[in-house]
PDB file of C-alpha atoms in Angstrom:
ATOM      1  CA  UNK A 952     -59.255-338.842  60.661  1.00  0.00           C
ATOM      2  CA  UNK A 953     -60.552-341.592  63.379  1.00  0.00           C
ATOM      3  CA  UNK A 954     -63.071-341.185  65.159  1.00  0.00           C
ATOM      4  CA  UNK A 955     -62.385-340.236  69.362  1.00  0.00           C
ATOM      5  CA  UNK A 956     -59.384-338.620  67.698  1.00  0.00           C
ATOM      6  CA  UNK A 957     -60.741-335.195  67.860  1.00  0.00           C
ATOM      7  CA  UNK A 958     -62.435-332.881  70.413  1.00  0.00           C
ATOM      8  CA  UNK A 959     -65.162-331.006  69.646  1.00  0.00           C
ATOM      9  CA  UNK A 960     -66.085-327.313  69.912  1.00  0.00           C
ATOM     10  CA  UNK A 961     -69.427-327.664  70.932  1.00  0.00           C
ATOM     11  CA  UNK A 962     -69.977-324.197  73.564  1.00  0.00           C
ATOM     12  CA  UNK A 963     -69.131-321.477  72.259  1.00  0.00           C
ATOM     13  CA  UNK A 964     -69.181-317.439  74.653  1.00  0.00           C
ATOM     14  CA  UNK A 965     -69.275-314.525  71.632  1.00  0.00           C
ATOM     15  CA  UNK A 966     -69.165-311.227  73.266  1.00  0.00           C
ATOM     16  CA  UNK A 967     -71.335-307.987  71.629  1.00  0.00           C
ATOM     17  CA  UNK A 968     -71.678-304.908  72.168  1.00  0.00           C
ATOM     18  CA  UNK A 969     -73.536-301.675  70.104  1.00  0.00           C
ATOM     19  CA  UNK A 970     -69.956-300.996  68.125  1.00  0.00           C
ATOM     20  CA  UNK A 971     -69.734-302.307  64.435  1.00  0.00           C
ATOM     21  CA  UNK A 972     -66.908-304.247  65.046  1.00  0.00           C
ATOM     22  CA  UNK A 973     -69.621-306.976  67.310  1.00  0.00           C
ATOM     23  CA  UNK A 974     -70.086-308.059  63.776  1.00  0.00           C
ATOM     24  CA  UNK A 975     -66.884-309.215  62.720  1.00  0.00           C
ATOM     25  CA  UNK A 976     -66.538-311.384  65.280  1.00  0.00           C
ATOM     26  CA  UNK A 977     -69.983-312.559  65.723  1.00  0.00           C
ATOM     27  CA  UNK A 978     -70.179-314.074  61.790  1.00  0.00           C
ATOM     28  CA  UNK A 979     -66.044-315.329  63.253  1.00  0.00           C
ATOM     29  CA  UNK A 980     -68.312-316.877  65.673  1.00  0.00           C
ATOM     30  CA  UNK A 981     -70.695-318.125  63.769  1.00  0.00           C
ATOM     31  CA  UNK A 982     -68.050-319.665  61.036  1.00  0.00           C
ATOM     32  CA  UNK A 983     -67.301-321.559  64.070  1.00  0.00           C
ATOM     33  CA  UNK A 984     -70.324-322.956  65.277  1.00  0.00           C
ATOM     34  CA  UNK A 985     -71.322-324.445  62.164  1.00  0.00           C
ATOM     35  CA  UNK A 986     -67.958-325.617  61.492  1.00  0.00           C
ATOM     36  CA  UNK A 987     -67.917-328.339  64.328  1.00  0.00           C
ATOM     37  CA  UNK A 988     -71.902-328.163  64.714  1.00  0.00           C
ATOM     38  CA  UNK A 989     -71.085-326.619  67.720  1.00  0.00           C
ATOM     39  CA  UNK A 990     -73.640-323.997  69.759  1.00  0.00           C
ATOM     40  CA  UNK A 991     -73.198-320.748  70.348  1.00  0.00           C
ATOM     41  CA  UNK A 992     -74.271-317.891  73.829  1.00  0.00           C
ATOM     42  CA  UNK A 993     -74.174-314.200  72.330  1.00  0.00           C
ATOM     43  CA  UNK A 994     -74.201-312.101  75.599  1.00  0.00           C
ATOM     44  CA  UNK A 995     -73.932-308.442  75.296  1.00  0.00           C
ATOM     45  CA  UNK A 996     -72.080-306.654  77.814  1.00  0.00           C
ATOM     46  CA  UNK A 997     -71.656-303.374  77.956  1.00  0.00           C
ATOM     47  CA  UNK A 998     -70.675-300.346  79.712  1.00  0.00           C
ATOM     48  CA  UNK A 999     -73.741-297.575  80.888  1.00  0.00           C
ATOM     49  CA  UNK A1000     -74.843-295.402  83.158  1.00  0.00           C
ATOM     50  CA  UNK A1001     -77.930-295.756  84.924  1.00  0.00           C
ATOM     51  CA  UNK A1002     -81.156-293.340  84.715  1.00  0.00           C
ATOM     52  CA  UNK A1003     -81.689-290.709  87.385  1.00  0.00           C
ATOM     53  CA  UNK A1004     -85.050-289.485  87.666  1.00  0.00           C
ATOM     54  CA  UNK A1005     -84.112-287.335  90.943  1.00  0.00           C
ATOM     55  CA  UNK A1006     -82.796-288.830  93.853  1.00  0.00           C
ATOM     56  CA  UNK A1007     -84.352-292.419  92.072  1.00  0.00           C
ATOM     57  CA  UNK A1008     -82.079-294.084  89.841  1.00  0.00           C
ATOM     58  CA  UNK A1009     -83.039-296.828  87.766  1.00  0.00           C
ATOM     59  CA  UNK A1010     -81.661-299.348  85.231  1.00  0.00           C
ATOM     60  CA  UNK A1011     -81.200-300.381  83.159  1.00  0.00           C
ATOM     61  CA  UNK A1012     -82.123-297.292  81.137  1.00  0.00           C
ATOM     62  CA  UNK A1013     -83.423-296.593  78.292  1.00  0.00           C
ATOM     63  CA  UNK A1014     -80.820-296.122  75.721  1.00  0.00           C
ATOM     64  CA  UNK A1015     -78.635-299.770  77.429  1.00  0.00           C
ATOM     65  CA  UNK A1016     -82.168-301.485  76.461  1.00  0.00           C
ATOM     66  CA  UNK A1017     -82.033-299.939  72.514  1.00  0.00           C
ATOM     67  CA  UNK A1018     -79.084-301.261  72.339  1.00  0.00           C
ATOM     68  CA  UNK A1019     -79.449-304.567  74.108  1.00  0.00           C
ATOM     69  CA  UNK A1020     -82.127-304.745  71.500  1.00  0.00           C
ATOM     70  CA  UNK A1021     -80.603-303.931  68.207  1.00  0.00           C
ATOM     71  CA  UNK A1022     -77.448-305.821  68.838  1.00  0.00           C
ATOM     72  CA  UNK A1023     -79.863-309.275  69.507  1.00  0.00           C
ATOM     73  CA  UNK A1024     -81.981-308.458  66.404  1.00  0.00           C
ATOM     74  CA  UNK A1025     -78.766-308.363  64.695  1.00  0.00           C
ATOM     75  CA  UNK A1026     -77.437-311.186  66.107  1.00  0.00           C
ATOM     76  CA  UNK A1027     -80.392-312.809  65.697  1.00  0.00           C
ATOM     77  CA  UNK A1028     -80.021-312.196  61.876  1.00  0.00           C
ATOM     78  CA  UNK A1029     -76.220-313.089  61.726  1.00  0.00           C
ATOM     79  CA  UNK A1030     -76.896-316.915  63.628  1.00  0.00           C
ATOM     80  CA  UNK A1031     -80.281-317.685  61.788  1.00  0.00           C
ATOM     81  CA  UNK A1032     -78.457-320.221  59.990  1.00  0.00           C
ATOM     82  CA  UNK A1033     -77.877-322.277  63.802  1.00  0.00           C
ATOM     83  CA  UNK A1034     -81.543-322.221  64.672  1.00  0.00           C
ATOM     84  CA  UNK A1035     -81.593-323.288  68.145  1.00  0.00           C
ATOM     85  CA  UNK A1036     -77.936-323.883  68.211  1.00  0.00           C
ATOM     86  CA  UNK A1037     -77.991-319.506  68.862  1.00  0.00           C
ATOM     87  CA  UNK A1038     -79.119-318.482  72.111  1.00  0.00           C
ATOM     88  CA  UNK A1039     -78.550-314.839  73.098  1.00  0.00           C
ATOM     89  CA  UNK A1040     -78.245-312.846  77.046  1.00  0.00           C
ATOM     90  CA  UNK A1041     -77.656-310.164  78.355  1.00  0.00           C
ATOM     91  CA  UNK A1042     -75.186-309.096  81.344  1.00  0.00           C
ATOM     92  CA  UNK A1043     -77.279-306.586  82.583  1.00  0.00           C
ATOM     93  CA  UNK A1044     -74.838-304.873  84.047  1.00  0.00           C
ATOM     94  CA  UNK A1045     -73.224-301.747  83.124  1.00  0.00           C
ATOM     95  CA  UNK A1046     -70.578-300.948  85.634  1.00  0.00           C
ATOM     96  CA  UNK A1047     -66.866-302.164  83.843  1.00  0.00           C
ATOM     97  CA  UNK A1048     -66.276-304.577  87.339  1.00  0.00           C
ATOM     98  CA  UNK A1049     -69.526-305.434  87.352  1.00  0.00           C
ATOM     99  CA  UNK A1050     -68.608-306.731  83.464  1.00  0.00           C
ATOM    100  CA  UNK A1051     -65.509-308.174  84.765  1.00  0.00           C
ATOM    101  CA  UNK A1052     -66.939-310.304  87.160  1.00  0.00           C
ATOM    102  CA  UNK A1053     -70.460-310.922  85.216  1.00  0.00           C
ATOM    103  CA  UNK A1054     -68.300-312.597  81.972  1.00  0.00           C
ATOM    104  CA  UNK A1055     -65.710-314.417  83.583  1.00  0.00           C
ATOM    105  CA  UNK A1056     -68.297-316.469  85.488  1.00  0.00           C
ATOM    106  CA  UNK A1057     -70.009-317.026  82.500  1.00  0.00           C
ATOM    107  CA  UNK A1058     -67.146-317.863  80.677  1.00  0.00           C
ATOM    108  CA  UNK A1059     -65.887-320.810  82.406  1.00  0.00           C
ATOM    109  CA  UNK A1060     -68.940-322.328  81.403  1.00  0.00           C
ATOM    110  CA  UNK A1061     -68.005-322.848  77.839  1.00  0.00           C
ATOM    111  CA  UNK A1062     -65.345-324.506  74.775  1.00  0.00           C
ATOM    112  CA  UNK A1063     -64.382-321.318  73.631  1.00  0.00           C
ATOM    113  CA  UNK A1064     -64.467-317.593  74.343  1.00  0.00           C
ATOM    114  CA  UNK A1065     -64.858-314.839  71.672  1.00  0.00           C
ATOM    115  CA  UNK A1066     -64.022-311.278  72.410  1.00  0.00           C
ATOM    116  CA  UNK A1067     -62.505-307.693  70.107  1.00  0.00           C
ATOM    117  CA  UNK A1068     -59.468-306.067  70.906  1.00  0.00           C
ATOM    118  CA  UNK A1069     -59.821-303.488  73.040  1.00  0.00           C
ATOM    119  CA  UNK A1070     -60.982-299.884  70.580  1.00  0.00           C
ATOM    120  CA  UNK A1071     -60.894-296.455  72.054  1.00  0.00           C
ATOM    121  CA  UNK A1072     -64.077-295.274  71.664  1.00  0.00           C
ATOM    122  CA  UNK A1073     -66.253-297.835  72.294  1.00  0.00           C
ATOM    123  CA  UNK A1074     -68.247-298.476  75.748  1.00  0.00           C
ATOM    124  CA  UNK A1075     -66.561-301.753  76.517  1.00  0.00           C
ATOM    125  CA  UNK A1076     -63.954-302.112  79.473  1.00  0.00           C
ATOM    126  CA  UNK A1077     -60.763-301.489  78.180  1.00  0.00           C
ATOM    127  CA  UNK A1078     -59.331-304.675  79.842  1.00  0.00           C
ATOM    128  CA  UNK A1079     -61.868-306.585  79.319  1.00  0.00           C
ATOM    129  CA  UNK A1080     -59.729-309.404  76.839  1.00  0.00           C
ATOM    130  CA  UNK A1081     -56.630-309.132  79.388  1.00  0.00           C
ATOM    131  CA  UNK A1082     -59.592-309.932  82.424  1.00  0.00           C
ATOM    132  CA  UNK A1083     -60.870-313.272  80.441  1.00  0.00           C
ATOM    133  CA  UNK A1084     -57.567-314.575  79.438  1.00  0.00           C
ATOM    134  CA  UNK A1085     -56.149-314.313  82.719  1.00  0.00           C
ATOM    135  CA  UNK A1086     -59.713-315.045  85.675  1.00  0.00           C
ATOM    136  CA  UNK A1087     -61.098-317.207  83.126  1.00  0.00           C
ATOM    137  CA  UNK A1088     -59.822-320.730  82.378  1.00  0.00           C
ATOM    138  CA  UNK A1089     -60.604-320.892  79.304  1.00  0.00           C
ATOM    139  CA  UNK A1090     -59.303-319.939  76.079  1.00  0.00           C
ATOM    140  CA  UNK A1091     -59.881-316.570  74.541  1.00  0.00           C
ATOM    141  CA  UNK A1092     -59.947-315.787  71.091  1.00  0.00           C
ATOM    142  CA  UNK A1093     -59.493-312.277  70.575  1.00  0.00           C
ATOM    143  CA  UNK A1094     -60.647-310.566  67.001  1.00  0.00           C
ATOM    144  CA  UNK A1095     -58.481-307.584  65.970  1.00  0.00           C
ATOM    145  CA  UNK A1096     -60.952-303.874  65.897  1.00  0.00           C
ATOM    146  CA  UNK A1097     -59.413-304.269  61.872  1.00  0.00           C
ATOM    147  CA  UNK A1098     -60.175-306.287  59.423  1.00  0.00           C
ATOM    148  CA  UNK A1099     -62.055-309.045  58.004  1.00  0.00           C
ATOM    149  CA  UNK A1100     -61.517-312.570  59.089  1.00  0.00           C
ATOM    150  CA  UNK A1101     -63.919-315.341  57.583  1.00  0.00           C
ATOM    151  CA  UNK A1102     -61.812-318.112  58.869  1.00  0.00           C
ATOM    152  CA  UNK A1103     -59.142-319.009  61.140  1.00  0.00           C
ATOM    153  CA  UNK A1104     -57.586-322.080  61.859  1.00  0.00           C
ATOM    154  CA  UNK A1105     -56.157-323.212  58.190  1.00  0.00           C
ATOM    155  CA  UNK A1106     -52.873-321.337  58.388  1.00  0.00           C
ATOM    156  CA  UNK A1107     -52.162-321.106  62.107  1.00  0.00           C
ATOM    157  CA  UNK A1108     -48.554-319.667  64.146  1.00  0.00           C
ATOM    158  CA  UNK A1109     -47.801-321.408  67.356  1.00  0.00           C
ATOM    159  CA  UNK A1110     -46.154-319.866  69.372  1.00  0.00           C
ATOM    160  CA  UNK A1111     -43.767-322.102  71.313  1.00  0.00           C
ATOM    161  CA  UNK A1112     -41.632-322.022  74.876  1.00  0.00           C
ATOM    162  CA  UNK A1113     -41.365-324.458  76.682  1.00  0.00           C
ATOM    163  CA  UNK A1114     -44.185-323.525  79.818  1.00  0.00           C
ATOM    164  CA  UNK A1115     -46.888-324.335  81.018  1.00  0.00           C
ATOM    165  CA  UNK A1116     -49.233-321.744  78.975  1.00  0.00           C
ATOM    166  CA  UNK A1117     -47.530-322.571  75.458  1.00  0.00           C
ATOM    167  CA  UNK A1118     -48.225-326.367  76.253  1.00  0.00           C
ATOM    168  CA  UNK A1119     -52.267-325.370  76.913  1.00  0.00           C
ATOM    169  CA  UNK A1120     -52.447-322.577  74.117  1.00  0.00           C
ATOM    170  CA  UNK A1121     -51.089-325.691  71.220  1.00  0.00           C
ATOM    171  CA  UNK A1122     -53.055-328.346  73.220  1.00  0.00           C
ATOM    172  CA  UNK A1123     -56.346-326.225  72.858  1.00  0.00           C
ATOM    173  CA  UNK A1124     -56.221-325.163  69.535  1.00  0.00           C
ATOM    174  CA  UNK A1125     -55.498-328.466  68.162  1.00  0.00           C
ATOM    175  CA  UNK A1126     -58.411-329.793  69.917  1.00  0.00           C
ATOM    176  CA  UNK A1127     -61.336-327.488  69.212  1.00  0.00           C
ATOM    177  CA  UNK A1128     -59.755-324.611  67.265  1.00  0.00           C
ATOM    178  CA  UNK A1129     -57.747-325.475  64.142  1.00  0.00           C
ATOM    179  CA  UNK A1130     -59.027-326.597  60.801  1.00  0.00           C
ATOM    180  CA  UNK A1131     -58.685-329.481  59.390  1.00  0.00           C
ATOM    181  CA  UNK A1132     -56.737-329.843  56.686  1.00  0.00           C
ATOM    182  CA  UNK A1133     -54.280-327.100  57.279  1.00  0.00           C
ATOM    183  CA  UNK A1134     -50.470-326.450  57.130  1.00  0.00           C
ATOM    184  CA  UNK A1135     -49.094-324.890  60.477  1.00  0.00           C
ATOM    185  CA  UNK A1136     -46.229-323.250  61.682  1.00  0.00           C
ATOM    186  CA  UNK A1137     -44.561-324.013  65.185  1.00  0.00           C
ATOM    187  CA  UNK A1138     -42.133-321.052  65.801  1.00  0.00           C
ATOM    188  CA  UNK A1139     -40.017-321.146  68.724  1.00  0.00           C
ATOM    189  CA  UNK A1140     -38.311-317.568  69.495  1.00  0.00           C
ATOM    190  CA  UNK A1141     -35.290-317.578  71.721  1.00  0.00           C
ATOM    191  CA  UNK A1142     -32.738-315.267  72.870  1.00  0.00           C
ATOM    192  CA  UNK A1143     -29.058-315.679  72.132  1.00  0.00           C
ATOM    193  CA  UNK A1144     -28.407-317.469  74.986  1.00  0.00           C
ATOM    194  CA  UNK A1145     -31.103-320.433  74.861  1.00  0.00           C
ATOM    195  CA  UNK A1146     -30.906-323.816  73.704  1.00  0.00           C
ATOM    196  CA  UNK A1147     -33.754-325.026  70.887  1.00  0.00           C
ATOM    197  CA  UNK A1148     -36.228-327.961  72.246  1.00  0.00           C
ATOM    198  CA  UNK A1149     -34.561-330.901  72.493  1.00  0.00           C
ATOM    199  CA  UNK A1150     -38.271-332.567  71.740  1.00  0.00           C
ATOM    200  CA  UNK A1151     -39.497-330.392  69.070  1.00  0.00           C
ATOM    201  CA  UNK A1152     -39.576-333.292  67.070  1.00  0.00           C
ATOM    202  CA  UNK A1153     -42.224-334.658  69.588  1.00  0.00           C
ATOM    203  CA  UNK A1154     -44.628-331.888  69.706  1.00  0.00           C
ATOM    204  CA  UNK A1155     -44.787-331.631  65.495  1.00  0.00           C
ATOM    205  CA  UNK A1156     -45.817-335.881  65.903  1.00  0.00           C
ATOM    206  CA  UNK A1157     -48.050-334.521  69.282  1.00  0.00           C
ATOM    207  CA  UNK A1158     -50.495-332.149  66.296  1.00  0.00           C
ATOM    208  CA  UNK A1159     -50.170-334.657  63.908  1.00  0.00           C
ATOM    209  CA  UNK A1160     -51.458-337.142  66.451  1.00  0.00           C
ATOM    210  CA  UNK A1161     -54.088-334.712  65.976  1.00  0.00           C
ATOM    211  CA  UNK A1162     -54.547-334.156  62.457  1.00  0.00           C
ATOM    212  CA  UNK A1163     -52.556-331.422  62.536  1.00  0.00           C
ATOM    213  CA  UNK A1164     -49.857-330.941  59.530  1.00  0.00           C
ATOM    214  CA  UNK A1165     -47.336-328.350  60.781  1.00  0.00           C
ATOM    215  CA  UNK A1166     -43.082-327.606  60.378  1.00  0.00           C
ATOM    216  CA  UNK A1167     -41.094-326.237  63.479  1.00  0.00           C
ATOM    217  CA  UNK A1168     -38.833-323.541  63.220  1.00  0.00           C
ATOM    218  CA  UNK A1169     -36.011-321.897  65.703  1.00  0.00           C
ATOM    219  CA  UNK A1170     -35.762-318.089  65.762  1.00  0.00           C
ATOM    220  CA  UNK A1171     -32.729-316.620  67.789  1.00  0.00           C
ATOM    221  CA  UNK A1172     -33.063-312.717  68.665  1.00  0.00           C
ATOM    222  CA  UNK A1173     -32.872-310.317  71.429  1.00  0.00           C
ATOM    223  CA  UNK A1174     -35.586-310.216  73.909  1.00  0.00           C
ATOM    224  CA  UNK A1175     -36.864-306.555  71.787  1.00  0.00           C
ATOM    225  CA  UNK A1176     -37.091-308.330  69.343  1.00  0.00           C
ATOM    226  CA  UNK A1177     -39.699-310.850  70.342  1.00  0.00           C
ATOM    227  CA  UNK A1178     -43.155-309.465  69.165  1.00  0.00           C
ATOM    228  CA  UNK A1179     -42.720-308.497  66.096  1.00  0.00           C
ATOM    229  CA  UNK A1180     -40.418-311.663  65.222  1.00  0.00           C
ATOM    230  CA  UNK A1181     -43.534-313.571  65.982  1.00  0.00           C
ATOM    231  CA  UNK A1182     -46.524-310.731  64.132  1.00  0.00           C
ATOM    232  CA  UNK A1183     -43.833-310.685  60.943  1.00  0.00           C
ATOM    233  CA  UNK A1184     -43.847-314.523  60.962  1.00  0.00           C
ATOM    234  CA  UNK A1185     -47.364-314.598  61.016  1.00  0.00           C
ATOM    235  CA  UNK A1186     -47.513-312.549  57.710  1.00  0.00           C
ATOM    236  CA  UNK A1187     -44.507-314.474  55.955  1.00  0.00           C
ATOM    237  CA  UNK A1188     -46.749-317.535  56.713  1.00  0.00           C
ATOM    238  CA  UNK A1189     -49.853-315.911  55.672  1.00  0.00           C
ATOM    239  CA  UNK A1190     -51.807-317.462  58.875  1.00  0.00           C
ATOM    240  CA  UNK A1191     -54.977-316.591  59.750  1.00  0.00           C
ATOM    241  CA  UNK A1192     -54.697-317.201  63.619  1.00  0.00           C
ATOM    242  CA  UNK A1193     -51.255-317.021  66.102  1.00  0.00           C
ATOM    243  CA  UNK A1194     -52.013-319.388  69.030  1.00  0.00           C
ATOM    244  CA  UNK A1195     -50.073-318.016  72.258  1.00  0.00           C
ATOM    245  CA  UNK A1196     -49.678-318.554  75.691  1.00  0.00           C
ATOM    246  CA  UNK A1197     -50.400-315.378  77.583  1.00  0.00           C
ATOM    247  CA  UNK A1198     -49.692-313.810  81.033  1.00  0.00           C
ATOM    248  CA  UNK A1199     -46.701-316.919  81.525  1.00  0.00           C
ATOM    249  CA  UNK A1200     -44.923-317.186  84.923  1.00  0.00           C
ATOM    250  CA  UNK A1201     -41.440-316.444  83.475  1.00  0.00           C
ATOM    251  CA  UNK A1202     -38.970-316.531  80.804  1.00  0.00           C
ATOM    252  CA  UNK A1203     -38.757-314.396  77.890  1.00  0.00           C
ATOM    253  CA  UNK A1204     -41.001-311.704  78.140  1.00  0.00           C
ATOM    254  CA  UNK A1205     -42.861-312.328  74.840  1.00  0.00           C
ATOM    255  CA  UNK A1206     -45.104-314.721  77.327  1.00  0.00           C
ATOM    256  CA  UNK A1207     -43.826-313.229  81.066  1.00  0.00           C
ATOM    257  CA  UNK A1208     -44.828-310.896  83.764  1.00  0.00           C
ATOM    258  CA  UNK A1209     -48.033-309.753  80.728  1.00  0.00           C
ATOM    259  CA  UNK A1210     -45.407-307.448  78.626  1.00  0.00           C
ATOM    260  CA  UNK A1211     -45.432-309.707  75.609  1.00  0.00           C
ATOM    261  CA  UNK A1212     -49.010-310.669  75.872  1.00  0.00           C
ATOM    262  CA  UNK A1213     -50.497-307.079  76.228  1.00  0.00           C
ATOM    263  CA  UNK A1214     -48.119-305.774  73.215  1.00  0.00           C
ATOM    264  CA  UNK A1215     -49.972-308.668  71.251  1.00  0.00           C
ATOM    265  CA  UNK A1216     -53.243-306.890  72.253  1.00  0.00           C
ATOM    266  CA  UNK A1217     -52.354-303.702  71.068  1.00  0.00           C
ATOM    267  CA  UNK A1218     -50.637-304.691  68.306  1.00  0.00           C
ATOM    268  CA  UNK A1219     -52.422-308.103  66.998  1.00  0.00           C
ATOM    269  CA  UNK A1220     -52.783-308.249  63.002  1.00  0.00           C
ATOM    270  CA  UNK A1221     -54.786-311.635  63.025  1.00  0.00           C
ATOM    271  CA  UNK A1222     -56.926-312.897  65.093  1.00  0.00           C
ATOM    272  CA  UNK A1223     -55.087-314.822  68.700  1.00  0.00           C
ATOM    273  CA  UNK A1224     -55.887-317.205  70.478  1.00  0.00           C
ATOM    274  CA  UNK A1225     -54.367-316.809  73.904  1.00  0.00           C
ATOM    275  CA  UNK A1226     -54.600-319.576  77.102  1.00  0.00           C
ATOM    276  CA  UNK A1227     -53.318-319.218  80.278  1.00  0.00           C
TER     277      UNK A1227
END
């Protein structure tokens, strides 16, 4: 690929907490930073109550501080190969609302945000991925709470439709996340009454201009089957990444009104890159 055709993934933010799954998403973020020779910042954030002594409230509590320090030590070990390109910070907030605000503001300064899928029993606000997707203005890579993902972007599945969010997701992924070389599949899922995108060949050509090899496929299903169709296609393609426009404003329920995006967030079987 000629110089100038690729935009580097220079600055990644990964959410860190005290759950066991934090190590998996940090490892994936490290892999992306190594692949793109970029920087990686880990931000510790989890819900916690302040410590109360009589009528005096003290923050942070010893329990929170100990959890943060353990996470910091694990992050330093996981990012040792990055050297000075790795850094760590503490969001230093314990309420869900404050974490939402703090991480959303932080995310806007980065090329990519890496966060874990919502998991029961973990001290993280349940809608953190949704909040980052809809409010940060940045592409958000959500890592499932099960499975191991040493790398992504070699066999991507792009969920396509004629919408701003889908176009944004395609552009974000081809510029900063998808590996080269790769074997990609662009899938347009249609309702029976809809016509296929007449510019499908231009979508493929646009990917090729950025060194991304992919083929285009149209699939017609009833609206209720759209999300499962995408996840099944990802399995059939042995995909290591699903790229999707999140919380789009119209069209199929897959991306419209948020129902489809929330379905994918709840049932993902592989890492998913959301753009909004």
